[in-house]
mmCIF file of C-alpha atoms and ligand atoms in Angstrom:
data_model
loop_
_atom_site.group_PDB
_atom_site.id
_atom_site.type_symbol
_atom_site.label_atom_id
_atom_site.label_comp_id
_atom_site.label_asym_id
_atom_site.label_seq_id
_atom_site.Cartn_x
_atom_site.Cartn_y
_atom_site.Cartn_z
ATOM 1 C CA UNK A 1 16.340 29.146 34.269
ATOM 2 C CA UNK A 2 17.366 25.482 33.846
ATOM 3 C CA UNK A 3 16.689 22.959 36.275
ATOM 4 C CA UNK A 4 17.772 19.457 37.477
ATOM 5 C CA UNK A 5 16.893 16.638 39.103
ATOM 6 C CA UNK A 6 17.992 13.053 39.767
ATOM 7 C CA UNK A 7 15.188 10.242 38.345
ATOM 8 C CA UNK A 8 15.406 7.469 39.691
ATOM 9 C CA UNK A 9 19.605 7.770 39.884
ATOM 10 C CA UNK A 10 19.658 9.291 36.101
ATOM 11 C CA UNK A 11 19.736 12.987 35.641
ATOM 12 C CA UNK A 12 17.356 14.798 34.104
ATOM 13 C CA UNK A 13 17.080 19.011 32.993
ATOM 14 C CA UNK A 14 14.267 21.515 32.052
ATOM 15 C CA UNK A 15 13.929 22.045 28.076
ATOM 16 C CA UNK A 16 11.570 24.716 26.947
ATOM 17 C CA UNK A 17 11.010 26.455 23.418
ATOM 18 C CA UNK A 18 10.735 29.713 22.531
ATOM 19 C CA UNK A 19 6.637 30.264 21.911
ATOM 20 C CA UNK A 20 6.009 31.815 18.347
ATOM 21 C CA UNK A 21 2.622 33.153 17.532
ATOM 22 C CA UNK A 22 0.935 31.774 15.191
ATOM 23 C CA UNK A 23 1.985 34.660 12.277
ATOM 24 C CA UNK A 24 5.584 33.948 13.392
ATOM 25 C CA UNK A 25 5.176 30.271 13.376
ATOM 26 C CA UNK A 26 3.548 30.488 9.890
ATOM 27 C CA UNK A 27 6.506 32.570 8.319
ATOM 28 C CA UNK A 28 8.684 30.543 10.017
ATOM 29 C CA UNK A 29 7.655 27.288 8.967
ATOM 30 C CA UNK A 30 6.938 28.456 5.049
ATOM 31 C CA UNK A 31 10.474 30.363 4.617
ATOM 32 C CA UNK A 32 12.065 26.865 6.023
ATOM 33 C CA UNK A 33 9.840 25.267 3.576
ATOM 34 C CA UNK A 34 11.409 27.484 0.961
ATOM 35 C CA UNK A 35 14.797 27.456 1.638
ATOM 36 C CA UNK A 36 14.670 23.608 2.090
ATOM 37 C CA UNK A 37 13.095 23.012 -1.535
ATOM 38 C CA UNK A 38 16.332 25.159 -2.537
ATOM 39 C CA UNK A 39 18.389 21.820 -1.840
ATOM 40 C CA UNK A 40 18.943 19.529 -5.252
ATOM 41 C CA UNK A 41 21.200 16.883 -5.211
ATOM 42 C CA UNK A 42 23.978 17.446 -7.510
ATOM 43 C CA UNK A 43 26.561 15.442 -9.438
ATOM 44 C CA UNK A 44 28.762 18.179 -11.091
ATOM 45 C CA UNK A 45 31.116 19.420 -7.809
ATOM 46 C CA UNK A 46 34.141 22.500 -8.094
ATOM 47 C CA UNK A 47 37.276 20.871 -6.699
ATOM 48 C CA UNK A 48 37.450 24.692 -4.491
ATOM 49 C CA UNK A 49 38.513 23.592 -1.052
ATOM 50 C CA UNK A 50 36.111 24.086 1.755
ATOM 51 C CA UNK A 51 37.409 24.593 4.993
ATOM 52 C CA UNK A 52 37.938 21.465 8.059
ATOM 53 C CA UNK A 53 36.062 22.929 10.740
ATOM 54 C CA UNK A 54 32.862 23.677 8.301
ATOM 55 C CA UNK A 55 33.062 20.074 7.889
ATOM 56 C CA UNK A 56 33.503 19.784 11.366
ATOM 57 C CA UNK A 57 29.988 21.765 12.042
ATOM 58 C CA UNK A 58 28.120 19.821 9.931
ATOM 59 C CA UNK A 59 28.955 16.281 11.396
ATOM 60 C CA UNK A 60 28.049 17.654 14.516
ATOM 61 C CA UNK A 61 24.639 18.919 13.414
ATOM 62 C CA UNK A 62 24.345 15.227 11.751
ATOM 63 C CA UNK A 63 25.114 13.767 15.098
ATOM 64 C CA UNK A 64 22.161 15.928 16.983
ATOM 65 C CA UNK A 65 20.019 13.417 15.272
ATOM 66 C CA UNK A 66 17.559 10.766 17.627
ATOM 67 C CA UNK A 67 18.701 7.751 17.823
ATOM 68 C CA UNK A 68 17.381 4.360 19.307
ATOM 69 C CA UNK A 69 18.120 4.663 23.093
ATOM 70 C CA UNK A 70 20.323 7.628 22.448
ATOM 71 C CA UNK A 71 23.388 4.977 21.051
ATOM 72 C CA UNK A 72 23.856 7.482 17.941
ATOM 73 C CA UNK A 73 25.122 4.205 16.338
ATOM 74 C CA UNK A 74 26.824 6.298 13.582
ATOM 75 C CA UNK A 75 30.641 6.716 12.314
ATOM 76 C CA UNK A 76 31.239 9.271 9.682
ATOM 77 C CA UNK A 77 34.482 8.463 7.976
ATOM 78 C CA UNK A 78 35.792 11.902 5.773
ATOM 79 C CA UNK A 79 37.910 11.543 3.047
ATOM 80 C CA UNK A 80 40.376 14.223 1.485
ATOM 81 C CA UNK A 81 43.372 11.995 0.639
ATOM 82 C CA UNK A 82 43.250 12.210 -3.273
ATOM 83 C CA UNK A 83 44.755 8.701 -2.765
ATOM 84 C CA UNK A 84 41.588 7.399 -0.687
ATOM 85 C CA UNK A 85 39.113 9.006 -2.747
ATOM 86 C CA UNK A 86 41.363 7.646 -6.164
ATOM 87 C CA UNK A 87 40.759 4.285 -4.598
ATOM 88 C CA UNK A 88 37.223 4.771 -3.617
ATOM 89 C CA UNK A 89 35.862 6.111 -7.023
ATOM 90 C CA UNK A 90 38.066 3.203 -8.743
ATOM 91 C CA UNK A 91 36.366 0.562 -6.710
ATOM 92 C CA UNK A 92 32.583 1.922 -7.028
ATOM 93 C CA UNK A 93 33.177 2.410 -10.881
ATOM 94 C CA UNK A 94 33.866 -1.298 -11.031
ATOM 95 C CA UNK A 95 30.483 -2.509 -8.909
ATOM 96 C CA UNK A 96 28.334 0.480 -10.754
ATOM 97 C CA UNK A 97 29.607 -0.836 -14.011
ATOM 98 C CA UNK A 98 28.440 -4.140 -13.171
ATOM 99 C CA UNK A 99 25.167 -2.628 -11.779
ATOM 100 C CA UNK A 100 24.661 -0.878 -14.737
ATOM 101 C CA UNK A 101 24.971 -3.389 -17.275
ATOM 102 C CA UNK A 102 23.794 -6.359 -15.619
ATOM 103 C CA UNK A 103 22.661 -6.126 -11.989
ATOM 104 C CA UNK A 104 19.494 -3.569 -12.338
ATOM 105 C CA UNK A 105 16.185 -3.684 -13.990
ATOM 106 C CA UNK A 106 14.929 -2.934 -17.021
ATOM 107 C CA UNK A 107 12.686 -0.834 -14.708
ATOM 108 C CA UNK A 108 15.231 0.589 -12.573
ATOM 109 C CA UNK A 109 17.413 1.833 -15.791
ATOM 110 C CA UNK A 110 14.460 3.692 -17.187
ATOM 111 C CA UNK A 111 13.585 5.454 -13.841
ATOM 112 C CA UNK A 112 16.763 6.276 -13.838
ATOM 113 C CA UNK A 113 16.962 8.188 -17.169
ATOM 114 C CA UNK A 114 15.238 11.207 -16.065
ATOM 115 C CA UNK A 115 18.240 11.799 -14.223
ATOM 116 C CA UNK A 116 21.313 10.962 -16.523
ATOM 117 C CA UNK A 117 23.218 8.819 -14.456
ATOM 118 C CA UNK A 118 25.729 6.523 -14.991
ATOM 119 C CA UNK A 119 28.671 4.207 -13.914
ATOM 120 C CA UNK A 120 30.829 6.739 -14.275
ATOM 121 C CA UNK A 121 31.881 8.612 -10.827
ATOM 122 C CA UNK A 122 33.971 11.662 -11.292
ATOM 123 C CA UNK A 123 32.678 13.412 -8.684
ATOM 124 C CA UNK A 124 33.969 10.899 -6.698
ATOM 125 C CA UNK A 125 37.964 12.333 -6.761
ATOM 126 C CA UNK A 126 36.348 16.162 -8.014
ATOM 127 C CA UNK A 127 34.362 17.049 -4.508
ATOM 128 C CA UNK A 128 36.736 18.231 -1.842
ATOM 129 C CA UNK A 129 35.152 15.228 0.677
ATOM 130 C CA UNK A 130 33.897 12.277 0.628
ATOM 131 C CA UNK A 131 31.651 11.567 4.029
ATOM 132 C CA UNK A 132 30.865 7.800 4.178
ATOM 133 C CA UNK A 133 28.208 7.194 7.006
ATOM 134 C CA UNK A 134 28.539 3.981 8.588
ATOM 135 C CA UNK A 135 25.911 2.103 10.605
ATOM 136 C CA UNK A 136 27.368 0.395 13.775
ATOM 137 C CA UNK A 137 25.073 -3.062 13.797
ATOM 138 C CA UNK A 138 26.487 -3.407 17.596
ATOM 139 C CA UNK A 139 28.874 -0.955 20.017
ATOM 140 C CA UNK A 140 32.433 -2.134 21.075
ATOM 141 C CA UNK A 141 33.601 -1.048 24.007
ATOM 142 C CA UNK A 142 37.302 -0.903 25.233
ATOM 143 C CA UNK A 143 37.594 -3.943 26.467
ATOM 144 C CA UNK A 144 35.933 -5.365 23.307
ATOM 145 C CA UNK A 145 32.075 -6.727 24.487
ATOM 146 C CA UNK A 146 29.917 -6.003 22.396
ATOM 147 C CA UNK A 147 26.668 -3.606 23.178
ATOM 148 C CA UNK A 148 23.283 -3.266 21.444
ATOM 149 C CA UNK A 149 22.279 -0.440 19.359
ATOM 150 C CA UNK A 150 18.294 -0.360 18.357
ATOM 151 C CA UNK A 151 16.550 1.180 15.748
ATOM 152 C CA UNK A 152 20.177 1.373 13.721
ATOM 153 C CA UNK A 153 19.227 1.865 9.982
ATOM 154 C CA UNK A 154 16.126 4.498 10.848
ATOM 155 C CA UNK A 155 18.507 5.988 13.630
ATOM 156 C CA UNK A 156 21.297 6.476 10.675
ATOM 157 C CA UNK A 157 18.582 7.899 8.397
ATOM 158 C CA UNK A 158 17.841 10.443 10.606
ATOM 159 C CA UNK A 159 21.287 11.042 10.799
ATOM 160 C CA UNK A 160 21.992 11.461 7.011
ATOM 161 C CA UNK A 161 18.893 13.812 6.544
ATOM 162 C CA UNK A 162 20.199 15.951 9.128
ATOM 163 C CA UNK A 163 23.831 15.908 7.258
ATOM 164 C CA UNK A 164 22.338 16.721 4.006
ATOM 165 C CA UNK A 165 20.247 19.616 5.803
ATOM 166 C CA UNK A 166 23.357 21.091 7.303
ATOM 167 C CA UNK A 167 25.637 20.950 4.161
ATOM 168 C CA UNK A 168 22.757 22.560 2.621
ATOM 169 C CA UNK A 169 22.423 25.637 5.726
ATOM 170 C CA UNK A 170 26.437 25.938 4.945
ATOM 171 C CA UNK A 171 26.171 26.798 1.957
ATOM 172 C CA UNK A 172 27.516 23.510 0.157
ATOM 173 C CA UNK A 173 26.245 21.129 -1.948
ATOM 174 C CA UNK A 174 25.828 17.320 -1.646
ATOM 175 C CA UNK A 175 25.119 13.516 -3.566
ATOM 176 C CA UNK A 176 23.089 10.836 -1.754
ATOM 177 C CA UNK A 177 25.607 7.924 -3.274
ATOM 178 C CA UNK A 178 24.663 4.146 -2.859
ATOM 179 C CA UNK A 179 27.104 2.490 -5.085
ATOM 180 C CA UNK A 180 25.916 -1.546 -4.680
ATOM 181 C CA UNK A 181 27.169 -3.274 -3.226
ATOM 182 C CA UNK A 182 29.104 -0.780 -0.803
ATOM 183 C CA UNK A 183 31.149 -3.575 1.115
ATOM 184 C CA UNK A 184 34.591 -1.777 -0.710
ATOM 185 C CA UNK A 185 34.294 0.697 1.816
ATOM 186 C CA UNK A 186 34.676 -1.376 4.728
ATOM 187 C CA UNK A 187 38.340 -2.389 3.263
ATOM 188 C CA UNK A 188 39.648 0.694 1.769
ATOM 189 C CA UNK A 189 38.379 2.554 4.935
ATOM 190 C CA UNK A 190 39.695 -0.207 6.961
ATOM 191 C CA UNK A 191 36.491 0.008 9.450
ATOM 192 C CA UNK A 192 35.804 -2.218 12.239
ATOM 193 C CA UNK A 193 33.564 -5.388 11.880
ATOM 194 C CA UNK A 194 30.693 -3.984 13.725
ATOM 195 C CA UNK A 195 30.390 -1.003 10.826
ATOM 196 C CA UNK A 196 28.599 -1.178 8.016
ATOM 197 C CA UNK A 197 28.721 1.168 5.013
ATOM 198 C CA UNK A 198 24.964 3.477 4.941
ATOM 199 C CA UNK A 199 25.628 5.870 2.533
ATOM 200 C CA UNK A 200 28.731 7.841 0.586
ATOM 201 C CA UNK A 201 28.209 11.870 0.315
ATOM 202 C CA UNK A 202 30.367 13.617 -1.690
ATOM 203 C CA UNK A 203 30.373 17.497 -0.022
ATOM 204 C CA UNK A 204 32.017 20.511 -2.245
ATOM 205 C CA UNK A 205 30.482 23.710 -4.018
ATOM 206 C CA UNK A 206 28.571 23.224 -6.866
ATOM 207 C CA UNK A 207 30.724 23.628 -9.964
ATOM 208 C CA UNK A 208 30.591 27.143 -11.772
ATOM 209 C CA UNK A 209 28.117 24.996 -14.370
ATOM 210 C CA UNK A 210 26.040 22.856 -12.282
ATOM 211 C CA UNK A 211 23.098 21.155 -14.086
ATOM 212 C CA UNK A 212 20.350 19.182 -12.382
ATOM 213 C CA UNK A 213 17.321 17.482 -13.629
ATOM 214 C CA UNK A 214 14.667 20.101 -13.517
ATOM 215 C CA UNK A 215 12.423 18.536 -10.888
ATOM 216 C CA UNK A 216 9.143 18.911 -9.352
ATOM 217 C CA UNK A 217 8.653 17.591 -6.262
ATOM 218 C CA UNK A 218 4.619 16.163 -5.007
ATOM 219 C CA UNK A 219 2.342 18.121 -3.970
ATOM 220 C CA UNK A 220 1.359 17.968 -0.541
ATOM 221 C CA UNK A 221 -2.144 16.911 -0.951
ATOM 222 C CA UNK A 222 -0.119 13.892 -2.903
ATOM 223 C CA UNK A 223 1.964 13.306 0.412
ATOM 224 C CA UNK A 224 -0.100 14.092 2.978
ATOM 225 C CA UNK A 225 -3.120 12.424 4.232
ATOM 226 C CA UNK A 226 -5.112 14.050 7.438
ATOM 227 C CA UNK A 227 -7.283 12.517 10.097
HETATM 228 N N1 IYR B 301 23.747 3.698 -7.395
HETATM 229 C C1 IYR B 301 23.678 4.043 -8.821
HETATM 230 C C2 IYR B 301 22.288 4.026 -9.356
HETATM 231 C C3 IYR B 301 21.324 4.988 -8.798
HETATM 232 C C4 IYR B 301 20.242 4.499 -8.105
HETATM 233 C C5 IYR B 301 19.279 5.348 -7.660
HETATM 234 I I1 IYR B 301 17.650 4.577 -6.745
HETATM 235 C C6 IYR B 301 19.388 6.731 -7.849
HETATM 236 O O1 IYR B 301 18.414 7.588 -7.386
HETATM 237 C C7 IYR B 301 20.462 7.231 -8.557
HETATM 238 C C8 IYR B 301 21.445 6.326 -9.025
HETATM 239 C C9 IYR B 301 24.349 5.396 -9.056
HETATM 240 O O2 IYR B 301 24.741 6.053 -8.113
HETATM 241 O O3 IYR B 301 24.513 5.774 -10.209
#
Protein backbone atom coordinates (compact mmCIF):
# COMPACT_ATOMS: atom_id res chain seq x y z
CA UNK A 1 0.00 0.00 0.00
CA UNK A 2 1.25 3.53 -0.82
CA UNK A 3 2.07 5.95 1.66
CA UNK A 4 2.54 9.73 2.26
CA UNK A 5 3.99 12.13 4.13
CA UNK A 6 4.70 15.87 4.23
CA UNK A 7 8.84 16.69 4.29
CA UNK A 8 9.54 19.49 5.41
CA UNK A 9 6.11 21.18 3.63
CA UNK A 10 6.82 19.03 0.24
CA UNK A 11 5.07 15.77 -0.23
CA UNK A 12 6.58 12.78 -0.51
CA UNK A 13 5.10 8.77 -1.40
CA UNK A 14 6.35 5.13 -0.95
CA UNK A 15 7.93 3.61 -4.32
CA UNK A 16 8.83 -0.02 -4.25
CA UNK A 17 9.79 -2.58 -7.13
CA UNK A 18 8.70 -5.72 -7.82
CA UNK A 19 11.79 -8.19 -6.48
CA UNK A 20 12.92 -10.63 -9.36
CA UNK A 21 15.14 -13.50 -8.52
CA UNK A 22 18.07 -13.62 -9.81
CA UNK A 23 16.98 -16.29 -12.90
CA UNK A 24 14.15 -13.79 -13.57
CA UNK A 25 16.33 -10.81 -13.37
CA UNK A 26 18.86 -12.54 -15.71
CA UNK A 27 16.18 -13.35 -18.48
CA UNK A 28 14.87 -10.23 -17.97
CA UNK A 29 17.73 -8.13 -18.40
CA UNK A 30 19.26 -10.36 -21.55
CA UNK A 31 15.77 -10.50 -23.58
CA UNK A 32 15.77 -6.44 -23.05
CA UNK A 33 19.26 -6.63 -24.18
CA UNK A 34 17.99 -8.43 -27.24
CA UNK A 35 15.15 -6.72 -28.20
CA UNK A 36 17.02 -3.36 -27.71
CA UNK A 37 19.98 -4.39 -30.19
CA UNK A 38 16.83 -5.00 -32.60
CA UNK A 39 16.67 -1.03 -32.90
CA UNK A 40 18.79 0.41 -36.17
CA UNK A 41 18.39 3.73 -37.15
CA UNK A 42 16.92 3.97 -40.48
CA UNK A 43 16.74 6.43 -43.37
CA UNK A 44 14.34 4.69 -45.88
CA UNK A 45 10.59 5.44 -44.06
CA UNK A 46 6.84 4.09 -45.74
CA UNK A 47 4.72 7.24 -45.94
CA UNK A 48 1.76 4.53 -44.09
CA UNK A 49 0.12 6.75 -41.53
CA UNK A 50 0.57 5.88 -37.93
CA UNK A 51 -1.97 6.77 -35.67
CA UNK A 52 -2.02 10.41 -33.17
CA UNK A 53 -2.41 8.91 -29.93
CA UNK A 54 0.63 6.25 -30.62
CA UNK A 55 2.47 9.35 -31.05
CA UNK A 56 0.88 10.60 -28.17
CA UNK A 57 2.28 7.46 -25.96
CA UNK A 58 5.54 7.80 -26.95
CA UNK A 59 6.12 11.56 -26.01
CA UNK A 60 4.85 10.68 -22.84
CA UNK A 61 7.25 7.80 -22.25
CA UNK A 62 10.02 10.46 -23.56
CA UNK A 63 8.83 12.84 -20.94
CA UNK A 64 9.23 10.07 -17.92
CA UNK A 65 12.82 10.87 -18.42
CA UNK A 66 15.09 12.57 -15.18
CA UNK A 67 15.68 15.73 -15.51
CA UNK A 68 17.81 18.40 -13.55
CA UNK A 69 15.57 19.34 -10.54
CA UNK A 70 12.65 17.63 -12.16
CA UNK A 71 12.22 20.99 -14.79
CA UNK A 72 11.84 18.33 -17.79
CA UNK A 73 13.18 21.36 -19.77
CA UNK A 74 11.93 19.70 -23.01
CA UNK A 75 9.32 20.78 -25.91
CA UNK A 76 8.62 18.24 -28.54
CA UNK A 77 7.25 20.02 -31.54
CA UNK A 78 5.39 17.15 -34.13
CA UNK A 79 5.05 17.79 -37.52
CA UNK A 80 2.44 16.24 -40.07
CA UNK A 81 1.63 19.33 -42.19
CA UNK A 82 3.19 18.19 -45.60
CA UNK A 83 3.62 22.01 -45.82
CA UNK A 84 5.86 22.17 -42.50
CA UNK A 85 7.76 19.20 -43.20
CA UNK A 86 8.11 20.61 -47.26
CA UNK A 87 9.64 23.58 -45.56
CA UNK A 88 11.70 21.79 -43.06
CA UNK A 89 13.42 19.24 -45.46
CA UNK A 90 13.91 22.35 -47.98
CA UNK A 91 15.73 24.32 -45.37
CA UNK A 92 18.05 21.36 -43.92
CA UNK A 93 18.90 20.32 -47.61
CA UNK A 94 20.32 23.80 -48.03
CA UNK A 95 22.66 23.79 -44.58
CA UNK A 96 23.52 19.82 -45.24
CA UNK A 97 24.52 20.79 -48.71
CA UNK A 98 26.75 23.29 -47.40
CA UNK A 99 27.92 20.83 -44.66
CA UNK A 100 28.61 18.41 -47.06
CA UNK A 101 30.66 20.13 -49.44
CA UNK A 102 32.40 22.54 -47.40
CA UNK A 103 31.69 22.66 -43.66
CA UNK A 104 32.94 18.94 -42.53
CA UNK A 105 36.19 17.16 -42.46
CA UNK A 106 37.98 15.25 -44.57
CA UNK A 107 37.70 12.95 -41.50
CA UNK A 108 34.18 13.37 -40.80
CA UNK A 109 33.18 12.55 -44.67
CA UNK A 110 35.04 9.29 -44.55
CA UNK A 111 33.47 8.14 -41.19
CA UNK A 112 30.63 8.88 -42.67
CA UNK A 113 30.85 6.56 -45.73
CA UNK A 114 30.18 3.43 -43.98
CA UNK A 115 26.85 4.70 -43.74
CA UNK A 116 25.86 6.29 -47.19
CA UNK A 117 24.67 9.47 -46.22
CA UNK A 118 24.14 12.46 -47.84
CA UNK A 119 22.64 16.04 -48.23
CA UNK A 120 19.85 14.75 -49.57
CA UNK A 121 16.71 14.41 -47.01
CA UNK A 122 13.76 12.62 -48.41
CA UNK A 123 12.81 11.12 -45.52
CA UNK A 124 12.30 14.33 -44.33
CA UNK A 125 8.55 14.89 -46.25
CA UNK A 126 8.35 10.57 -46.64
CA UNK A 127 8.00 9.71 -42.62
CA UNK A 128 4.52 10.38 -41.36
CA UNK A 129 6.24 12.83 -38.38
CA UNK A 130 8.71 14.79 -37.82
CA UNK A 131 9.42 15.16 -33.76
CA UNK A 132 11.87 18.08 -33.23
CA UNK A 133 13.06 18.05 -29.49
CA UNK A 134 13.81 21.33 -28.22
CA UNK A 135 15.95 22.21 -25.20
CA UNK A 136 14.44 25.07 -23.05
CA UNK A 137 17.93 27.02 -21.94
CA UNK A 138 15.50 28.82 -19.22
CA UNK A 139 11.47 28.35 -18.20
CA UNK A 140 8.93 31.22 -18.90
CA UNK A 141 6.31 31.48 -16.85
CA UNK A 142 2.92 33.32 -17.47
CA UNK A 143 3.75 36.35 -16.49
CA UNK A 144 7.00 36.10 -18.52
CA UNK A 145 10.16 35.79 -15.67
CA UNK A 146 12.28 33.71 -16.53
CA UNK A 147 13.22 30.36 -14.36
CA UNK A 148 16.33 28.13 -14.33
CA UNK A 149 16.49 24.76 -15.74
CA UNK A 150 19.89 22.66 -14.78
CA UNK A 151 21.49 19.94 -16.30
CA UNK A 152 19.44 20.96 -19.78
CA UNK A 153 21.42 19.25 -22.66
CA UNK A 154 22.09 15.77 -20.47
CA UNK A 155 18.41 16.20 -19.12
CA UNK A 156 17.22 16.37 -23.04
CA UNK A 157 19.48 13.39 -23.81
CA UNK A 158 17.87 11.37 -21.53
CA UNK A 159 14.86 12.46 -22.96
CA UNK A 160 15.63 11.55 -26.64
CA UNK A 161 16.99 8.02 -25.64
CA UNK A 162 13.87 7.36 -23.97
CA UNK A 163 11.87 8.61 -27.31
CA UNK A 164 13.90 6.49 -29.51
CA UNK A 165 13.31 3.46 -26.97
CA UNK A 166 9.58 3.94 -27.09
CA UNK A 167 9.18 4.38 -30.93
CA UNK A 168 11.18 1.33 -30.98
CA UNK A 169 8.62 -0.76 -28.09
CA UNK A 170 5.72 0.63 -30.64
CA UNK A 171 6.69 -0.92 -33.18
CA UNK A 172 8.06 2.11 -35.37
CA UNK A 173 11.08 3.10 -36.63
CA UNK A 174 13.21 6.26 -36.14
CA UNK A 175 16.46 8.78 -37.48
CA UNK A 176 18.64 10.58 -34.92
CA UNK A 177 18.81 13.88 -37.41
CA UNK A 178 21.28 16.81 -36.57
CA UNK A 179 21.15 18.83 -39.66
CA UNK A 180 23.95 21.86 -38.72
CA UNK A 181 23.29 24.25 -38.00
CA UNK A 182 19.57 23.53 -36.77
CA UNK A 183 18.66 27.31 -35.99
CA UNK A 184 15.86 26.90 -39.21
CA UNK A 185 13.81 25.21 -36.86
CA UNK A 186 13.40 27.84 -34.44
CA UNK A 187 11.72 30.04 -37.42
CA UNK A 188 9.75 27.63 -39.37
CA UNK A 189 8.50 26.18 -36.00
CA UNK A 190 8.09 29.62 -34.79
CA UNK A 191 9.42 28.55 -31.10
CA UNK A 192 9.95 30.80 -28.29
CA UNK A 193 13.41 32.43 -27.55
CA UNK A 194 14.15 30.34 -24.60
CA UNK A 195 14.03 26.97 -27.05
CA UNK A 196 16.61 25.67 -28.71
CA UNK A 197 16.53 23.01 -31.45
CA UNK A 198 18.25 19.30 -29.79
CA UNK A 199 17.50 16.99 -32.25
CA UNK A 200 14.92 16.26 -35.43
CA UNK A 201 13.38 12.49 -35.46
CA UNK A 202 11.65 11.50 -38.25
CA UNK A 203 9.01 8.54 -36.80
CA UNK A 204 7.12 6.18 -39.56
CA UNK A 205 7.37 2.33 -40.44
CA UNK A 206 10.22 1.23 -42.08
CA UNK A 207 9.62 1.14 -45.83
CA UNK A 208 8.67 -2.36 -47.39
CA UNK A 209 12.69 -2.22 -48.54
CA UNK A 210 14.51 -0.85 -45.71
CA UNK A 211 18.35 -1.13 -45.93
CA UNK A 212 20.76 -0.28 -43.14
CA UNK A 213 24.43 -0.48 -42.83
CA UNK A 214 25.08 -3.91 -41.52
CA UNK A 215 26.52 -2.98 -38.14
CA UNK A 216 28.21 -4.44 -35.26
CA UNK A 217 28.02 -2.81 -32.29
CA UNK A 218 31.31 -3.12 -29.30
CA UNK A 219 31.63 -5.61 -27.34
CA UNK A 220 31.08 -5.13 -23.85
CA UNK A 221 34.45 -5.91 -22.58
CA UNK A 222 35.23 -2.83 -25.22
CA UNK A 223 32.61 -0.63 -23.24
CA UNK A 224 32.75 -1.65 -20.02
CA UNK A 225 35.39 -1.30 -17.50
CA UNK A 226 34.80 -2.87 -13.75
CA UNK A 227 36.16 -1.92 -10.37
N1 LIG B 1 24.03 15.74 -40.17
C1 LIG B 1 24.48 15.08 -41.40
C2 LIG B 1 25.76 14.35 -41.23
C3 LIG B 1 25.78 13.21 -40.30
C4 LIG B 1 26.58 13.30 -39.18
C5 LIG B 1 26.70 12.23 -38.35
I1 LIG B 1 27.96 12.37 -36.78
C6 LIG B 1 25.99 11.05 -38.58
O1 LIG B 1 26.11 9.97 -37.72
C7 LIG B 1 25.20 10.94 -39.71
C8 LIG B 1 25.10 12.06 -40.57
C9 LIG B 1 23.37 14.17 -41.93
O2 LIG B 1 22.36 14.00 -41.28
O3 LIG B 1 23.52 13.65 -43.03
Amino acid sequence: MQKSKMIDGYPFVTYSKEIYDAGEMQTRSKEFHEWMDKRRTVRDFSDKPVPRDVIENILRAASTAPSGAHKQPWTFCVVQDPAVKKAIREAAEKEEFESYNNRMSEEWLKDLRPLQTDWHKEFLEIAPYLIIVFKKSYELDAENNKHSVYYAVESCGLACGFLLTAIHNAGLAALTHTPSPMNFLTKVLNRPENEKPFLLVPVGYPATECWVPDLTRKPLNDVAVWY
